[in-house]
CSV table of C-alpha atoms in Angstrom, one decimal:
chain,number,residue,atom,x,y,z
J,633,MET,CA,27.9,-1.4,-5.7
J,634,THR,CA,24.2,-1.9,-5.3
J,635,ALA,CA,22.2,-4.7,-3.7
J,636,SER,CA,20.0,-6.8,-6.0
J,637,ALA,CA,16.2,-7.2,-5.5
J,638,ARG,CA,16.8,-10.8,-4.6
J,639,ASP,CA,19.4,-9.9,-1.9
J,640,MET,CA,17.1,-7.3,-0.4
J,641,ALA,CA,14.1,-9.6,-0.5
J,642,GLU,CA,15.9,-12.4,1.2
J,643,ALA,CA,17.3,-10.0,3.8
J,644,THR,CA,13.8,-8.7,4.7
J,645,PRO,CA,13.3,-8.6,8.5
J,646,ALA,CA,10.5,-10.8,9.7
J,647,GLY,CA,8.6,-7.9,11.2
J,648,ARG,CA,8.7,-5.6,8.1
J,649,ASP,CA,5.3,-4.3,7.0
J,650,ARG,CA,5.4,-5.5,3.4
J,651,TYR,CA,2.0,-4.0,2.7
J,652,VAL,CA,3.4,-0.5,2.9
J,653,ASP,CA,5.9,-1.3,0.2
J,654,LEU,CA,3.1,-2.6,-2.0
J,655,LEU,CA,1.0,0.5,-1.4
J,656,ARG,CA,4.0,2.7,-2.4
J,657,VAL,CA,4.5,0.9,-5.7
J,658,ALA,CA,0.7,0.7,-6.4
J,659,ALA,CA,0.3,4.5,-5.8
J,660,LEU,CA,3.1,5.5,-8.1
J,661,GLY,CA,2.0,3.0,-10.7
J,662,THR,CA,-1.5,4.2,-10.7
J,663,VAL,CA,-0.3,7.8,-11.1
J,664,ILE,CA,1.8,6.8,-14.1
J,665,GLY,CA,-1.0,4.9,-15.8
J,666,GLY,CA,-3.4,7.7,-15.1
J,667,HIS,CA,-1.1,10.3,-16.7
J,668,TRP,CA,-0.6,8.1,-19.8
J,669,LEU,CA,-4.4,7.7,-20.1
J,670,MET,CA,-5.4,11.3,-19.5
J,671,ALA,CA,-2.9,12.9,-21.9
J,672,ALA,CA,-5.1,14.1,-24.8
J,673,VAL,CA,-2.5,15.1,-27.5
J,674,SER,CA,-3.6,16.4,-30.9
J,675,THR,CA,-2.0,18.5,-33.6
J,676,GLY,CA,-3.5,21.5,-31.7
J,677,GLY,CA,-1.6,20.8,-28.5
J,678,ILE,CA,-1.8,18.8,-25.3
J,679,GLY,CA,-5.0,18.7,-23.3
J,680,ASN,CA,-6.7,16.5,-20.7
J,681,LEU,CA,-9.0,13.7,-21.5
J,682,LEU,CA,-11.1,14.4,-18.4
J,683,ALA,CA,-11.9,17.9,-19.8
J,684,VAL,CA,-12.8,16.4,-23.2
J,685,VAL,CA,-15.1,13.7,-21.6
J,686,PRO,CA,-16.3,15.3,-18.3
J,687,GLY,CA,-18.2,12.1,-17.4
J,688,LEU,CA,-14.9,10.3,-16.8
J,689,GLN,CA,-14.0,12.7,-13.9
J,690,VAL,CA,-15.6,10.3,-11.5
J,691,LEU,CA,-12.7,7.9,-12.2
J,692,THR,CA,-10.5,10.3,-10.3
J,693,TRP,CA,-12.1,9.1,-7.1
J,694,GLY,CA,-10.1,5.9,-7.6
J,695,LEU,CA,-7.2,7.1,-9.7
J,696,GLN,CA,-6.2,10.1,-7.5
J,697,ILE,CA,-4.2,8.0,-5.2
J,698,MET,CA,-1.5,10.4,-4.1
J,699,PRO,CA,-3.1,10.6,-0.6
J,700,VAL,CA,-2.1,6.9,-0.2
J,701,PHE,CA,1.5,7.7,-1.0
J,702,PHE,CA,1.6,10.5,1.6
J,703,PHE,CA,-0.1,8.2,4.1
J,704,VAL,CA,2.6,5.6,3.5
J,705,GLY,CA,5.2,8.3,3.8
J,706,GLY,CA,4.0,9.2,7.3
J,707,PHE,CA,4.2,5.5,8.4
J,708,SER,CA,7.7,5.2,7.0
J,709,HIS,CA,8.9,8.5,8.4
J,710,ALA,CA,7.7,7.6,11.9
J,711,LEU,CA,9.5,4.3,11.9
J,712,SER,CA,12.7,5.8,10.4
J,713,TYR,CA,12.9,8.7,12.9
J,714,ARG,CA,12.2,6.6,15.9
J,715,SER,CA,14.9,4.1,14.8
J,716,LEU,CA,17.5,6.8,14.5
J,717,ALA,CA,16.5,8.3,17.8
J,718,ARG,CA,16.8,4.9,19.6
J,719,ARG,CA,20.4,4.6,18.3
J,720,SER,CA,21.5,8.2,18.9
J,721,ASP,CA,22.5,8.0,22.6
J,722,GLY,CA,20.6,11.3,23.0
J,723,ARG,CA,22.3,13.1,20.1
J,724,PRO,CA,20.1,15.2,17.9
J,725,VAL,CA,19.2,13.2,14.8
J,726,TYR,CA,17.3,15.7,12.6
J,727,ALA,CA,20.1,16.1,10.1
J,728,ASP,CA,20.7,12.3,9.9
J,729,PHE,CA,17.0,11.8,9.4
J,730,LEU,CA,16.8,14.3,6.6
J,731,ARG,CA,19.8,12.8,4.8
J,732,ALA,CA,18.6,9.3,5.2
J,733,ARG,CA,15.1,10.1,3.8
J,734,LEU,CA,16.2,12.4,1.0
J,735,ARG,CA,19.1,10.6,-0.5
J,736,ARG,CA,17.1,8.2,-2.6
J,737,LEU,CA,14.6,10.9,-3.4
J,738,LEU,CA,16.8,13.9,-4.4
J,739,ARG,CA,19.5,12.1,-6.3
J,740,PRO,CA,17.2,10.8,-9.1
J,741,THR,CA,15.1,13.9,-9.0
J,742,LEU,CA,18.1,16.3,-9.5
J,743,VAL,CA,19.5,14.1,-12.3
J,744,PHE,CA,16.2,14.3,-14.0
J,745,VAL,CA,16.1,18.1,-13.6
J,746,VAL,CA,19.7,18.5,-14.9
J,747,VAL,CA,19.2,16.3,-17.9
J,748,TRP,CA,15.9,17.9,-18.9
J,749,ALA,CA,17.3,21.4,-18.3
J,750,ALA,CA,20.1,20.6,-20.7
J,751,LEU,CA,17.6,19.3,-23.3
J,752,ALA,CA,15.4,22.3,-22.9
J,753,LEU,CA,18.3,24.7,-23.3
J,754,ALA,CA,19.4,22.9,-26.4
J,755,VAL,CA,15.9,23.0,-27.9
J,756,GLN,CA,15.5,26.7,-27.2
J,757,LEU,CA,18.9,27.7,-28.5
J,758,ALA,CA,18.1,25.9,-31.7
J,759,GLY,CA,14.9,27.9,-32.0
J,760,HIS,CA,12.5,25.0,-31.6
J,761,GLY,CA,11.0,25.8,-28.2
J,762,SER,CA,8.2,28.1,-29.4
J,763,GLY,CA,6.1,25.5,-31.2
J,764,ARG,CA,2.8,24.6,-29.6
J,765,LEU,CA,3.6,21.0,-28.8
J,766,ALA,CA,7.2,21.7,-27.9
J,767,GLY,CA,6.2,24.5,-25.6
J,768,ALA,CA,3.5,22.4,-23.9
J,769,ALA,CA,6.0,19.5,-23.5
J,770,LEU,CA,8.6,21.8,-21.8
J,771,ARG,CA,6.0,23.2,-19.6
J,772,MET,CA,4.3,20.0,-18.5
J,773,VAL,CA,7.3,17.7,-18.1
J,774,THR,CA,8.1,19.1,-14.6
J,775,GLN,CA,4.6,19.4,-13.4
J,776,PRO,CA,4.6,16.1,-11.5
J,777,LEU,CA,7.5,17.5,-9.4
J,778,TRP,CA,4.9,19.2,-7.2
J,779,PHE,CA,4.4,16.0,-5.3
J,780,ILE,CA,8.2,15.7,-4.5
J,781,GLY,CA,8.2,19.3,-3.2
J,782,ILE,CA,5.2,18.5,-0.9
J,783,TYR,CA,6.9,15.2,0.2
J,784,LEU,CA,10.0,17.2,1.1
J,785,ALA,CA,7.9,19.4,3.4
J,786,MET,CA,6.5,16.3,5.1
J,787,VAL,CA,9.9,15.0,5.8
J,788,ALA,CA,11.0,18.3,7.2
J,789,PHE,CA,7.9,18.5,9.5
J,790,THR,CA,8.1,14.9,10.7
J,791,PRO,CA,9.9,15.4,14.0
J,792,PRO,CA,7.6,18.1,15.5
J,793,LEU,CA,4.5,16.5,14.1
J,794,LEU,CA,5.5,13.1,15.4
J,795,LYS,CA,6.0,14.5,18.8
J,796,LEU,CA,2.6,16.1,18.6
J,797,HIS,CA,1.1,12.8,17.6
J,798,GLU,CA,2.8,10.9,20.4
J,799,ARG,CA,1.3,13.4,22.9
J,800,HIS,CA,-2.2,13.8,21.4
J,801,GLY,CA,-2.8,10.9,19.0
J,802,TRP,CA,-6.0,11.3,17.0
J,803,ALA,CA,-6.5,14.8,18.4
J,804,ALA,CA,-3.4,16.0,16.5
J,805,PHE,CA,-4.9,14.7,13.3
J,806,ALA,CA,-8.2,16.4,14.3
J,807,GLY,CA,-6.4,19.7,14.7
J,808,LEU,CA,-5.0,19.6,11.2
J,809,PHE,CA,-8.4,18.5,9.8
J,810,GLY,CA,-10.1,21.4,11.7
J,811,ALA,CA,-7.6,23.8,10.3
J,812,ALA,CA,-8.4,22.7,6.8
J,813,VAL,CA,-12.1,23.2,7.5
J,814,VAL,CA,-11.4,26.7,8.8
J,815,VAL,CA,-9.4,27.6,5.7
J,816,ASP,CA,-12.2,26.5,3.3
J,817,VAL,CA,-14.8,28.4,5.3
J,818,LEU,CA,-12.6,31.6,5.1
J,819,ARG,CA,-12.0,31.0,1.5
J,820,PHE,CA,-15.5,30.1,0.2
J,821,ALA,CA,-17.9,31.7,2.8
J,822,LEU,CA,-16.0,34.8,3.6
J,823,GLY,CA,-13.8,35.4,0.5
J,824,VAL,CA,-10.6,35.9,2.4
J,825,PRO,CA,-7.8,36.2,-0.3
J,826,TYR,CA,-4.8,33.8,-0.4
J,827,VAL,CA,-5.9,31.9,2.7
J,828,GLU,CA,-6.5,28.8,0.5
J,829,PHE,CA,-2.8,28.2,0.1
J,830,LEU,CA,-2.5,27.2,3.8
J,831,ASN,CA,-4.2,24.0,2.8
J,832,PHE,CA,-1.2,22.8,0.9
J,833,ALA,CA,0.1,22.3,4.5
J,834,PHE,CA,-3.0,21.4,6.4
J,835,VAL,CA,-4.5,18.9,4.0
J,836,TRP,CA,-1.4,16.9,3.1
J,837,LEU,CA,0.0,17.0,6.6
J,838,ALA,CA,-3.3,15.6,7.9
J,839,VAL,CA,-3.0,12.7,5.5
J,840,HIS,CA,0.6,12.3,6.5
J,841,GLN,CA,-0.5,12.2,10.2
J,842,LEU,CA,-2.7,9.2,9.4
J,843,GLY,CA,0.5,7.4,8.6
J,844,PHE,CA,1.7,8.0,12.2
J,845,LEU,CA,-1.5,6.6,13.5
J,846,ARG,CA,-1.1,3.5,11.4
J,847,ALA,CA,2.5,3.1,12.7
J,848,ASP,CA,1.1,2.9,16.2
J,849,GLY,CA,-1.8,0.6,15.2
J,850,ARG,CA,-4.4,3.2,16.0
J,851,ILE,CA,-6.5,2.9,12.9
J,852,ARG,CA,-8.8,0.2,14.3
J,853,ARG,CA,-12.0,0.9,12.3
J,854,PRO,CA,-10.9,1.4,8.7
J,855,ALA,CA,-14.5,0.7,7.4
J,856,LEU,CA,-15.8,3.6,9.4
J,857,LEU,CA,-13.0,5.9,8.2
J,858,ALA,CA,-13.6,4.9,4.6
J,859,ALA,CA,-17.4,5.4,4.9
J,860,ALA,CA,-17.0,8.8,6.6
J,861,GLY,CA,-14.5,10.0,4.1
J,862,LEU,CA,-16.5,8.9,1.1
J,863,ALA,CA,-19.8,10.3,2.5
J,864,GLY,CA,-18.0,13.6,3.4
J,865,ALA,CA,-16.5,14.0,-0.1
J,866,ALA,CA,-19.7,13.1,-1.8
J,867,LEU,CA,-21.7,15.7,0.2
J,868,LEU,CA,-19.2,18.4,-0.3
J,869,VAL,CA,-19.2,17.9,-4.0
J,870,ALA,CA,-22.9,17.6,-4.2
J,871,TYR,CA,-23.8,20.6,-2.1
J,872,GLY,CA,-20.6,22.7,-1.8
J,873,PRO,CA,-18.4,24.7,-4.2
J,874,TYR,CA,-16.2,21.7,-4.9
J,875,PRO,CA,-15.7,20.2,-8.4
J,876,LEU,CA,-16.2,16.5,-9.1
J,877,SER,CA,-12.7,15.8,-10.3
J,878,MET,CA,-10.1,15.1,-7.6
J,879,VAL,CA,-7.3,16.2,-10.0
J,880,GLY,CA,-6.7,19.6,-11.4
J,881,MET,CA,-8.6,20.5,-14.6
J,882,PRO,CA,-7.5,23.1,-17.1
J,883,GLY,CA,-9.4,26.4,-16.8
J,884,GLU,CA,-11.5,25.5,-13.7
J,885,LYS,CA,-12.2,28.3,-11.2
J,886,VAL,CA,-11.9,25.9,-8.2
J,887,SER,CA,-9.5,22.9,-8.1
J,888,ASN,CA,-9.6,20.2,-5.4
J,889,MET,CA,-5.8,19.8,-5.9
J,890,ALA,CA,-4.2,23.2,-6.3
J,891,PRO,CA,-4.6,24.3,-3.6
J,892,PRO,CA,-6.0,21.2,-1.9
J,893,THR,CA,-9.6,21.4,-0.5
J,894,LEU,CA,-11.6,19.8,2.3
J,895,ALA,CA,-13.1,17.6,-0.3
J,896,LEU,CA,-9.7,16.2,-1.3
J,897,LEU,CA,-9.0,15.6,2.4
J,898,CYS,CA,-12.2,13.6,2.8
J,899,HIS,CA,-11.2,11.7,-0.4
J,900,GLY,CA,-7.9,10.9,1.3
J,901,LEU,CA,-9.7,9.5,4.3
J,902,TRP,CA,-11.8,7.2,2.3
J,903,LEU,CA,-8.8,5.9,0.4
J,904,VAL,CA,-6.8,5.3,3.6
J,905,GLY,CA,-9.7,3.4,5.1
J,906,ALA,CA,-10.2,1.4,1.9
J,907,VAL,CA,-6.6,0.3,1.7
J,908,GLN,CA,-6.5,-0.6,5.4
J,909,LEU,CA,-9.4,-3.0,4.8
J,910,LEU,CA,-7.2,-5.0,2.4
J,911,VAL,CA,-4.3,-5.5,4.9
J,912,GLY,CA,-5.2,-9.1,5.7
J,913,PRO,CA,-5.6,-10.5,2.1
J,914,ALA,CA,-2.6,-8.5,0.9
J,915,GLY,CA,-0.4,-9.8,3.7
J,916,ALA,CA,-1.0,-13.4,2.8
J,917,TRP,CA,-0.2,-12.7,-0.9
J,918,LEU,CA,3.0,-10.8,-0.1
J,919,ALA,CA,4.2,-13.7,2.0
J,920,ARG,CA,4.9,-15.5,-1.3
J,921,PRO,CA,8.7,-15.2,-2.1
J,922,ARG,CA,8.2,-14.5,-5.8
J,923,VAL,CA,5.5,-11.8,-5.2
J,924,TRP,CA,7.7,-10.1,-2.5
J,925,ARG,CA,10.7,-10.1,-4.8
J,926,GLY,CA,8.6,-8.4,-7.5
J,927,VAL,CA,7.5,-5.7,-5.0
J,928,VAL,CA,11.1,-5.2,-3.8
J,929,ALA,CA,12.3,-4.8,-7.4
J,930,ALA,CA,9.5,-2.4,-8.2
J,931,ASN,CA,10.2,-0.3,-5.1
J,932,GLY,CA,13.8,0.0,-6.3
J,933,ILE,CA,12.8,1.7,-9.5
J,934,ALA,CA,9.5,3.4,-8.6
J,935,MET,CA,10.8,6.9,-8.3
J,936,THR,CA,12.9,6.7,-11.4
J,937,ALA,CA,9.9,5.4,-13.4
J,938,PHE,CA,7.7,8.2,-12.0
J,939,LEU,CA,10.2,10.9,-12.9
J,940,TRP,CA,10.7,9.7,-16.5
J,941,HIS,CA,7.2,8.4,-17.5
J,942,LEU,CA,6.1,11.6,-19.0
J,943,THR,CA,9.3,11.8,-21.0
J,944,ALA,CA,8.4,8.4,-22.5
J,945,MET,CA,4.9,9.4,-23.3
J,946,LEU,CA,6.0,12.6,-25.0
J,947,ALA,CA,8.5,10.6,-27.0
J,948,VAL,CA,5.7,8.3,-28.2
J,949,TYR,CA,3.7,11.3,-29.4
J,950,GLY,CA,6.8,12.9,-30.9
J,951,ALA,CA,7.6,9.7,-32.8
J,952,GLN,CA,4.0,9.6,-34.1
J,953,LEU,CA,4.3,13.1,-35.5
J,954,ALA,CA,7.8,12.5,-36.9
J,955,LEU,CA,6.6,9.3,-38.7
J,956,GLY,CA,3.5,11.0,-40.1
J,957,ILE,CA,1.1,8.8,-38.1
J,958,ALA,CA,-2.1,10.7,-37.7
J,959,LEU,CA,-3.1,12.0,-34.2
J,960,PRO,CA,-6.9,11.5,-34.0
J,961,GLU,CA,-9.0,13.9,-32.1
J,962,PRO,CA,-9.1,12.9,-28.4
J,963,ALA,CA,-11.9,10.5,-27.3
J,964,THR,CA,-12.8,9.5,-30.8
J,965,ALA,CA,-13.0,5.9,-31.7
J,966,ALA,CA,-9.7,6.1,-33.6
J,967,TRP,CA,-8.1,7.7,-30.6
J,968,TRP,CA,-9.3,5.0,-28.2
J,969,ALA,CA,-8.0,2.4,-30.7
J,970,GLN,CA,-4.5,3.8,-30.4
J,971,VAL,CA,-4.5,4.0,-26.6
J,972,PRO,CA,-3.3,0.4,-25.8
J,973,VAL,CA,-0.5,0.7,-28.3
J,974,ARG,CA,0.7,4.1,-27.0
J,975,ILE,CA,0.6,2.8,-23.4
J,976,LEU,CA,2.6,-0.3,-24.3
J,977,VAL,CA,5.2,1.7,-26.2
J,978,ALA,CA,5.4,4.3,-23.4
J,979,ALA,CA,5.9,1.5,-20.8
J,980,ALA,CA,8.7,0.0,-22.9
J,981,LEU,CA,10.4,3.4,-23.3
J,982,THR,CA,10.0,4.0,-19.6
J,983,GLY,CA,11.8,0.7,-19.0
J,984,VAL,CA,14.7,1.9,-21.1
J,985,LEU,CA,14.9,5.1,-19.3
J,986,VAL,CA,14.7,3.3,-15.9
J,987,ALA,CA,17.6,1.1,-17.0
J,988,LEU,CA,19.7,4.2,-17.8
J,989,PHE,CA,18.9,6.1,-14.7
J,990,ARG,CA,18.1,3.6,-12.0
J,991,ARG,CA,21.6,3.7,-10.6
J,992,PHE,CA,20.9,7.1,-9.1
J,993,GLU,CA,18.0,5.7,-7.0
J,994,ALA,CA,19.6,2.4,-6.0
J,995,PRO,CA,20.7,2.1,-2.4
J,996,PRO,CA,24.3,1.2,-1.8
J,997,ARG,CA,25.2,-2.3,-0.8
J,998,PRO,CA,26.1,-2.3,2.9
J,999,ALA,CA,29.8,-2.2,3.5
J,1000,ALA,CA,31.5,-5.2,5.2
J,1001,ALA,CA,32.4,-4.7,8.8
J,1002,PRO,CA,36.1,-4.1,9.5
J,1003,ALA,CA,38.1,-7.0,10.9
J,1004,THR,CA,39.4,-4.9,13.7
J,1005,ALA,CA,37.8,-2.0,15.6
J,1006,PRO,CA,38.7,1.4,14.2
J,1007,THR,CA,40.6,3.9,16.4
J,1008,THR,CA,38.4,6.7,15.2
J,1009,ALA,CA,34.7,7.2,14.6
J,1010,PRO,CA,32.6,9.9,12.9
J,1011,THR,CA,30.4,12.2,14.8
J,1012,THR,CA,28.1,14.8,13.4
J,1013,ALA,CA,29.4,18.3,13.4
J,1014,PRO,CA,27.7,20.9,15.6
J,1015,GLY,CA,25.0,23.0,13.9
J,1016,SER,CA,24.2,20.4,11.3
J,1017,GLY,CA,20.5,20.5,12.2
J,1018,PRO,CA,19.9,24.1,11.2
J,1019,ARG,CA,22.0,23.6,8.0
J,1020,ALA,CA,19.9,20.6,7.1
J,1021,ALA,CA,16.7,22.5,7.8
J,1022,ALA,CA,17.9,25.4,5.5
J,1023,GLY,CA,18.9,22.8,2.8
J,1024,ILE,CA,15.5,21.1,2.7
J,1025,THR,CA,13.7,24.4,2.7
J,1026,LEU,CA,15.7,25.5,-0.4
J,1027,CYS,CA,15.1,22.1,-2.0
J,1028,LEU,CA,11.3,22.1,-1.6
J,1029,LEU,CA,11.1,25.7,-2.8
J,1030,GLY,CA,13.2,24.9,-5.8
J,1031,ILE,CA,11.3,21.8,-6.7
J,1032,LEU,CA,7.9,23.4,-6.2
J,1033,GLY,CA,9.0,26.4,-8.2
J,1034,LEU,CA,10.2,24.3,-11.1
J,1035,SER,CA,6.9,22.4,-11.1
J,1036,MET,CA,5.2,25.7,-11.7
J,1037,THR,CA,7.6,27.4,-14.1
J,1038,GLY,CA,8.4,24.5,-16.4
J,1039,LEU,CA,11.4,24.6,-18.6
J,1040,GLY,CA,10.1,26.5,-21.5
J,1041,GLY,CA,11.4,29.9,-20.4
J,1042,LEU,CA,15.0,29.2,-19.5
J,1043,LEU,CA,16.2,32.0,-21.8
J,1044,ASP,CA,13.5,34.6,-21.6
J,1045,GLY,CA,13.1,35.0,-17.8
J,1046,HIS,CA,9.6,33.4,-17.6
J,1047,SER,CA,8.6,33.3,-13.9
J,1048,ALA,CA,5.8,31.9,-11.7
J,1049,VAL,CA,4.7,33.2,-8.3
J,1050,LEU,CA,5.8,30.9,-5.5
J,1051,ILE,CA,4.5,32.0,-2.0
J,1052,ALA,CA,4.1,35.6,-3.3
J,1053,VAL,CA,7.6,35.7,-4.8
J,1054,PRO,CA,8.3,35.4,-8.5
J,1055,VAL,CA,10.7,32.6,-9.3
J,1056,THR,CA,12.3,31.6,-12.6
J,1057,ALA,CA,13.3,28.2,-13.8
J,1058,PRO,CA,17.1,28.9,-13.4
J,1059,ALA,CA,16.6,30.2,-9.9
J,1060,ALA,CA,14.5,27.2,-9.0
J,1061,ILE,CA,17.1,24.8,-10.3
J,1062,ALA,CA,19.8,26.7,-8.4
J,1063,MET,CA,17.8,26.5,-5.1
J,1064,ALA,CA,17.2,22.8,-5.5
J,1065,LEU,CA,20.9,22.0,-6.2
J,1066,GLY,CA,22.1,24.4,-3.4
J,1067,GLY,CA,19.6,22.9,-0.9
J,1068,TRP,CA,20.7,19.4,-1.7
J,1069,LEU,CA,24.3,20.4,-1.2
J,1070,LEU,CA,23.4,21.9,2.2
J,1071,VAL,CA,21.6,18.7,3.3
J,1072,GLU,CA,24.5,16.5,2.2
J,1073,ARG,CA,27.0,18.8,4.0
J,1074,SER,CA,24.8,18.9,7.2
J,1075,GLY,CA,26.4,15.5,7.9
J,1076,ALA,CA,30.0,16.7,7.6
J,1077,ALA,CA,31.7,14.4,10.1
J,1078,ARG,CA,34.7,15.0,12.2
J,1079,ARG,CA,36.9,12.2,13.5
J,1080,VAL,CA,37.1,11.5,17.2
J,1081,ARG,CA,39.4,8.9,18.9
J,1082,LEU,CA,37.6,6.1,20.7
J,1083,ARG,CA,38.8,5.1,24.1
J,1084,GLY,CA,39.9,1.6,25.0
């Protein structure tokens, strides 16, 4: 049985930072809206509006809001880990932390993967997977999973990086920032091959580290942070080898996203500073009961909506083709005229999919306390920490691999290179499922009798 949004809103502790919940919803909502807008589908295939109209790439300086989500993740992870540690009586809590943070993330993600894998297999067995639009759809529907893979890595690294933060504060962030600078110097100035992939860790973990600083109230000059980040990003784009777009563009030689660059890290700094400037006004707004219930409700379905929003968009375009409704060339007047209708229909279809799959994201309703004290209590089995670490490693590799391979080559052995190792979609799915099982079993409990 799951708790309702009203129940959770009314049970909100007085000290909860409601603004963080709003930022989480706003970040995922912005990504969803951006994907719906940027999809440039025509009879020739699926493209990117930002490539068709390069002048619109400046919009990514506001719409590329994933750094805010990772920043919020750092804040939440710090609070969650510390809470578990306080209640642990000195017992290692790594496995408990992983299970607690991953349960609501992995369940809806793996359901999405299994459902889409079954659909992709059926389409390919029927011989319809080689069409241009069908092939593009099967390839792109898993691409947003990259963010979940990166997020899993952040969860895994939280304990050691939190300890580093507690010891060194801003210097720990500066170390990650400096490492990202060194990587880009080696990449662009010295031409060192493959070094750029290290910035998948340094850039995103640096943004995540800012969340730790917020948790301790150490971001005291957000205006300075925003100005420095914006100026840094602008200078790097103007005078360096970095493109204007803060999202990946098809066919570009250098992407700010894959792998991440110093320009994207500066972009993240300015976004974090900017959202911190709005803490006061947002806090007063979120104090309204109706507003807060809406944020709680949206948080309860945000991950499900994110996972299924591309499915809804592809269904809209598929319906257009099936009904014989013309697909105008992207960025033409006729195309822009259809945009509001397509987005409204995609939003409605996403709502239907959320209604079907939200149960896999919903947290369980807390169980009632027993009338009498139990004679036994669970305790975590020895060695659960290493098992959890192995599980989350498999999960993140599987999810990242699937975001790269797509689902178009389930039957023909299509592979993509993940950390110098070729991986196929079936292997990626197996790694994700196997890793999730390991994380769940890392908490296998044994019963011990209580004294007294």
